């Protein structure tokens, strides 16, 4: 639908005015939602970014749930565009979304979490969600999200598979790119690493991917963050990293990305003396060898080969127990 400046102004006016007939107002919201959901439409809305966001954000908690859901869906789509993302961050949309979640005054929490995921793809967004610079509040937002992530996973029912907080997994991937985000998960005595590792067996792929990538971020930076010993001393978590690599992947190709992230965790740990000891304690060389024999994903195979080479280099295993790539012979 072609929309000029006059049409857009009318649409925004209809959405803003709660006295407008419901059918007219909801149709205006549907048009805005449709525009936000296409590249061409989002580009058209970008020329009036401030006015569009002002209207959408004003209606996030609208009493009419059709309106509230429509404007929130539009925000999710627009938050994929850097121009809108930057404007939303300036308008403190992350704080507003978290307030709505904490106060339970939104009937569409899944969309709010998706919005938070999009906004935290930038370092600025992740920093805001982590509340960096606010000592008394730092980590509170993530504590709320983690709790709901875990609880919603425990309550998952295949007969009613809706999971409002599944995309918290992707948020965890985003925030653990920052040292403060990793530190939050690795607080001594909190057991959050094991909680995250437990999500590797979740029924939903988005949960498994989020957990695996967050764990990878923690492992990749473990030496730099001085958290290597903390990770390696957590035997249940080390076992959980290896479990999907044991040659019996229940979900096959679907979980290739998950296995690749975990194989990279193992590879990084195998590159350190402390990590090799922790992996040896849970029979990692044997697990890697069995898993490698059945693995077909090239990224997973490369990481397992590298890990095995590190074990071999440091005398942890002999060549007979190390996975080898096939070599074509004439």
C-alpha positions as CSV (number, residue, x, y, z in Angstrom):
1,X,0.0,0.0,0.0
2,X,1.4,3.4,-1.0
3,X,1.4,5.9,1.8
4,X,2.2,9.5,1.5
5,X,2.9,12.0,4.3
6,X,-0.7,13.0,4.5
7,X,-1.9,9.4,4.7
8,X,0.7,8.5,7.4
9,X,-0.3,11.6,9.4
10,X,-4.0,10.4,9.2
11,X,-3.0,6.9,10.2
12,X,-1.1,8.1,13.3
13,X,-3.9,10.4,14.2
14,X,-6.4,7.5,14.1
15,X,-4.2,5.3,16.2
16,X,-3.6,8.0,18.8
17,X,-7.2,9.0,19.2
18,X,-9.0,6.5,21.5
19,X,-12.3,8.2,20.5
20,X,-11.9,7.0,17.0
21,X,-14.3,4.1,16.1
22,X,-12.7,0.9,17.1
23,X,-12.9,-0.7,13.6
24,X,-11.2,2.4,12.1
25,X,-8.5,2.5,14.8
26,X,-7.7,-1.2,14.6
27,X,-7.5,-1.0,10.8
28,X,-5.1,1.9,11.1
29,X,-3.0,-0.2,13.4
30,X,-3.1,-3.1,11.0
31,X,-1.8,-0.9,8.2
32,X,1.0,0.4,10.3
33,X,1.9,-3.1,11.4
34,X,1.9,-4.2,7.7
35,X,4.2,-1.3,6.7
36,X,6.6,-2.1,9.6
37,X,6.7,-5.7,8.4
38,X,8.1,-5.0,5.0
39,X,11.4,-3.4,4.0
40,X,9.7,-0.9,1.7
41,X,7.2,0.0,4.3
42,X,9.7,0.4,7.1
43,X,11.8,2.6,4.8
44,X,8.7,4.8,4.3
45,X,8.1,5.0,8.0
46,X,11.7,5.9,8.6
47,X,11.2,9.4,7.1
48,X,8.8,10.1,10.0
49,X,10.6,8.0,12.6
50,X,10.0,10.2,15.6
51,X,6.2,10.6,15.0
52,X,5.8,6.9,14.3
53,X,7.6,5.8,17.4
54,X,5.8,8.4,19.6
55,X,2.5,7.0,18.5
56,X,3.5,3.3,18.8
57,X,5.0,3.7,22.3
58,X,2.1,5.7,23.5
59,X,-0.2,2.8,22.7
60,X,1.9,-0.1,24.1
61,X,-0.4,-0.5,27.1
62,X,-3.6,0.3,25.3
63,X,-6.7,-1.2,26.8
64,X,-7.7,-2.5,23.4
65,X,-5.5,-5.6,23.1
66,X,-5.8,-5.7,19.4
67,X,-4.3,-2.3,19.3
68,X,-1.7,-3.1,21.9
69,X,-0.6,-6.2,20.1
70,X,-0.5,-4.6,16.7
71,X,1.7,-1.6,17.8
72,X,4.0,-4.0,19.8
73,X,4.4,-6.2,16.7
74,X,5.2,-3.1,14.7
75,X,7.9,-2.1,17.2
76,X,9.4,-5.6,17.0
77,X,9.7,-5.4,13.2
78,X,11.0,-1.8,13.2
79,X,13.6,-2.6,15.9
80,X,15.4,-4.6,13.2
81,X,16.3,-1.4,11.5
82,X,19.3,0.5,12.9
83,X,17.7,3.9,12.6
84,X,14.7,2.8,14.6
85,X,16.8,0.8,17.0
86,X,18.9,3.9,17.9
87,X,15.8,6.0,18.3
88,X,14.3,3.4,20.6
89,X,17.4,3.3,22.7
90,X,17.3,7.0,23.1
91,X,13.7,6.8,24.1
92,X,14.6,4.2,26.8
93,X,12.4,1.6,25.3
94,X,14.3,-1.2,27.0
95,X,13.5,0.3,30.4
96,X,9.9,0.7,29.4
97,X,9.6,-2.9,28.2
98,X,11.2,-4.2,31.4
99,X,8.8,-2.2,33.5
100,X,5.9,-3.7,31.6
101,X,7.2,-7.2,32.2
102,X,7.9,-6.6,35.9
103,X,4.4,-5.1,36.4
104,X,2.7,-7.8,34.4
105,X,0.6,-5.2,32.6
106,X,1.1,-6.6,29.1
107,X,-0.7,-9.5,27.7
108,X,1.9,-10.1,25.0
109,X,5.2,-10.8,26.9
110,X,6.6,-12.8,24.0
111,X,6.6,-9.8,21.8
112,X,8.2,-7.7,24.5
113,X,11.0,-10.2,24.9
114,X,11.5,-10.3,21.1
115,X,11.7,-6.5,21.2
116,X,14.4,-6.7,23.9
117,X,16.3,-9.3,21.9
118,X,16.4,-7.0,18.8
119,X,17.4,-4.0,20.9
120,X,20.3,-5.9,22.7
121,X,22.0,-6.9,19.4
122,X,24.0,-3.7,19.9
123,X,26.5,-3.2,22.7
124,X,24.6,-0.1,23.8
125,X,21.4,-2.0,24.1
126,X,23.0,-4.9,26.0
127,X,24.6,-2.3,28.4
128,X,21.3,-0.7,29.0
129,X,19.6,-4.0,29.7
130,X,22.4,-5.0,32.1
131,X,21.9,-1.5,33.8
132,X,25.6,-0.8,33.7
133,X,26.6,2.2,35.6
134,X,23.7,1.8,38.0
135,X,25.4,0.0,40.9
136,X,22.2,-0.7,43.0
137,X,20.2,-1.9,40.0
138,X,22.9,-3.6,37.9
139,X,21.8,-7.1,36.9
140,X,18.2,-6.7,38.2
141,X,16.7,-6.8,34.7
142,X,18.6,-10.0,33.8
143,X,17.6,-11.6,37.1
144,X,14.0,-11.1,36.2
145,X,14.4,-12.4,32.7
146,X,16.4,-15.4,33.8
147,X,13.9,-16.4,36.4
148,X,11.0,-16.2,33.9
149,X,13.1,-18.0,31.3
150,X,13.7,-21.0,33.6
151,X,10.2,-21.1,35.1
152,X,8.5,-20.9,31.7
153,X,10.8,-23.7,30.5
154,X,9.8,-25.9,33.5
155,X,6.1,-25.3,32.8
156,X,6.3,-26.0,29.1
157,X,3.5,-28.3,28.0
158,X,3.5,-30.0,24.5
159,X,-0.2,-29.8,24.5
160,X,0.1,-26.0,24.9
161,X,3.6,-25.2,23.4
162,X,3.5,-21.4,23.7
163,X,6.6,-20.2,25.5
164,X,6.5,-16.5,26.2
165,X,10.1,-16.3,27.4
166,X,11.9,-18.5,24.9
167,X,13.7,-15.6,23.2
168,X,15.4,-14.8,26.5
169,X,17.9,-17.4,25.3
170,X,18.9,-15.1,22.4
171,X,19.1,-12.2,24.8
172,X,21.6,-14.2,26.9
173,X,23.7,-14.7,23.8
174,X,23.6,-10.9,23.2
175,X,24.5,-9.8,26.7
176,X,27.3,-12.4,27.2
177,X,29.3,-10.7,24.5
178,X,30.0,-8.1,27.2
179,X,32.1,-9.0,30.2
180,X,29.5,-7.7,32.6
181,X,26.9,-10.1,31.1
182,X,29.3,-13.1,31.4
183,X,30.1,-12.0,35.0
184,X,26.4,-12.1,35.8
185,X,26.1,-15.8,34.8
186,X,29.4,-16.7,36.5
187,X,28.7,-15.3,39.9
188,X,30.2,-17.8,42.4
189,X,27.6,-19.7,44.4
190,X,24.6,-18.8,42.3
191,X,24.6,-21.9,40.1
192,X,23.5,-19.9,37.0
193,X,25.9,-21.7,34.8
194,X,24.3,-25.1,35.6
195,X,20.9,-23.5,35.1
196,X,21.9,-22.4,31.7
197,X,23.5,-25.7,30.8
198,X,20.2,-27.4,31.8
199,X,18.5,-25.5,28.9
200,X,20.6,-27.6,26.4
201,X,18.0,-30.3,26.8
202,X,15.0,-28.0,26.4
203,X,12.4,-29.1,23.8
204,X,12.7,-25.7,22.0
205,X,15.5,-25.1,19.6
206,X,15.7,-21.4,20.3
207,X,16.3,-22.2,24.0
208,X,19.0,-24.7,23.2
209,X,20.7,-22.3,20.7
210,X,20.6,-19.4,23.2
211,X,22.1,-21.5,26.0
212,X,24.8,-23.0,23.8
213,X,25.9,-19.6,22.4
214,X,25.9,-17.9,25.8
215,X,28.1,-20.8,27.1
216,X,30.4,-20.4,24.2
217,X,30.8,-16.7,24.9
218,X,31.7,-17.5,28.5
219,X,34.2,-20.1,27.5
220,X,35.8,-18.1,24.7
221,X,36.6,-15.3,27.2
222,X,37.3,-17.4,30.2
223,X,41.0,-16.8,30.4
224,X,40.6,-13.0,29.7
225,X,37.9,-12.8,32.4
226,X,39.8,-15.0,34.9
227,X,36.8,-17.3,35.1
228,X,38.4,-20.4,33.6
229,X,38.8,-22.1,37.0
230,X,35.2,-21.4,37.9
231,X,33.9,-23.0,34.7
232,X,36.3,-26.0,34.9
233,X,35.4,-26.7,38.5
234,X,31.7,-26.9,37.6
235,X,31.7,-30.6,36.6
236,X,28.0,-30.8,35.8
237,X,28.3,-28.0,33.4
238,X,31.4,-29.5,31.7
239,X,29.5,-32.8,31.3
240,X,26.5,-30.9,29.9
241,X,28.8,-29.3,27.2
242,X,29.8,-32.8,26.1
243,X,26.5,-34.6,26.3
244,X,25.1,-33.4,22.9
245,X,28.5,-34.3,21.3
246,X,28.4,-38.0,22.4
247,X,27.5,-39.4,19.0
248,X,23.8,-39.7,19.8
249,X,22.3,-36.4,18.8
250,X,18.6,-36.7,19.3
251,X,17.8,-33.9,16.9
252,X,20.4,-34.4,14.2
253,X,20.8,-31.6,11.7
254,X,18.4,-29.3,13.5
255,X,20.8,-29.0,16.4
256,X,24.0,-28.6,14.3
257,X,24.4,-25.0,15.4
258,X,24.1,-26.0,19.1
259,X,26.6,-28.8,18.7
260,X,29.0,-26.5,16.9
261,X,28.8,-23.9,19.7
262,X,29.5,-26.6,22.3
263,X,32.3,-28.2,20.3
264,X,33.9,-24.8,20.3
265,X,33.5,-24.6,24.1
266,X,35.3,-27.9,24.4
267,X,38.0,-26.8,21.9
268,X,38.7,-23.7,23.9
269,X,38.9,-25.5,27.2
270,X,41.2,-28.1,25.7
271,X,43.6,-25.3,24.8
272,X,44.3,-24.8,28.5
273,X,45.9,-27.0,31.1
274,X,43.1,-26.5,33.6
275,X,40.5,-27.2,30.9
276,X,42.2,-30.4,29.7
277,X,42.2,-31.7,33.3
278,X,38.5,-30.9,33.7
279,X,37.6,-32.6,30.4
280,X,39.7,-35.6,31.1
281,X,37.9,-36.0,34.4
282,X,34.6,-36.5,32.6
283,X,36.1,-38.8,29.8
284,X,36.0,-36.1,27.1
285,X,38.5,-37.8,24.8
286,X,36.4,-40.9,24.6
287,X,33.2,-38.9,24.1
288,X,34.8,-36.8,21.4
289,X,36.0,-39.9,19.5
290,X,32.6,-41.5,19.6
291,X,30.8,-38.3,18.6
292,X,33.2,-37.6,15.8
293,X,32.6,-40.9,14.1
294,X,28.9,-40.1,13.6
295,X,29.1,-36.3,13.2
296,X,28.4,-34.9,9.7
297,X,28.5,-31.1,10.3
298,X,31.9,-29.7,9.1
299,X,32.0,-27.0,11.8
300,X,31.5,-29.5,14.6
301,X,34.0,-31.9,13.1
302,X,36.7,-29.1,12.8
303,X,36.3,-28.1,16.4
304,X,36.4,-31.8,17.6
305,X,39.5,-32.4,15.5
306,X,41.2,-29.4,17.0
307,X,40.3,-30.4,20.6
308,X,41.6,-33.9,19.9
309,X,44.8,-32.5,18.5
310,X,45.3,-30.5,21.7
311,X,44.8,-33.7,23.8
312,X,47.3,-35.5,21.6
313,X,49.8,-32.6,21.6
314,X,49.8,-32.6,25.4
315,X,50.0,-36.3,25.8
316,X,46.5,-36.7,27.2
317,X,45.7,-39.4,24.6
318,X,47.6,-41.4,22.0
319,X,47.0,-41.2,18.2
320,X,44.8,-44.4,18.3
321,X,42.2,-42.6,20.5
322,X,42.2,-39.4,18.5
323,X,39.6,-38.6,15.8
324,X,41.1,-38.3,12.4
325,X,39.7,-36.8,9.2
326,X,39.3,-39.2,6.3
327,X,41.9,-39.0,3.6
328,X,41.2,-40.1,0.1
329,X,43.7,-42.5,-1.4
330,X,44.5,-43.2,-5.0
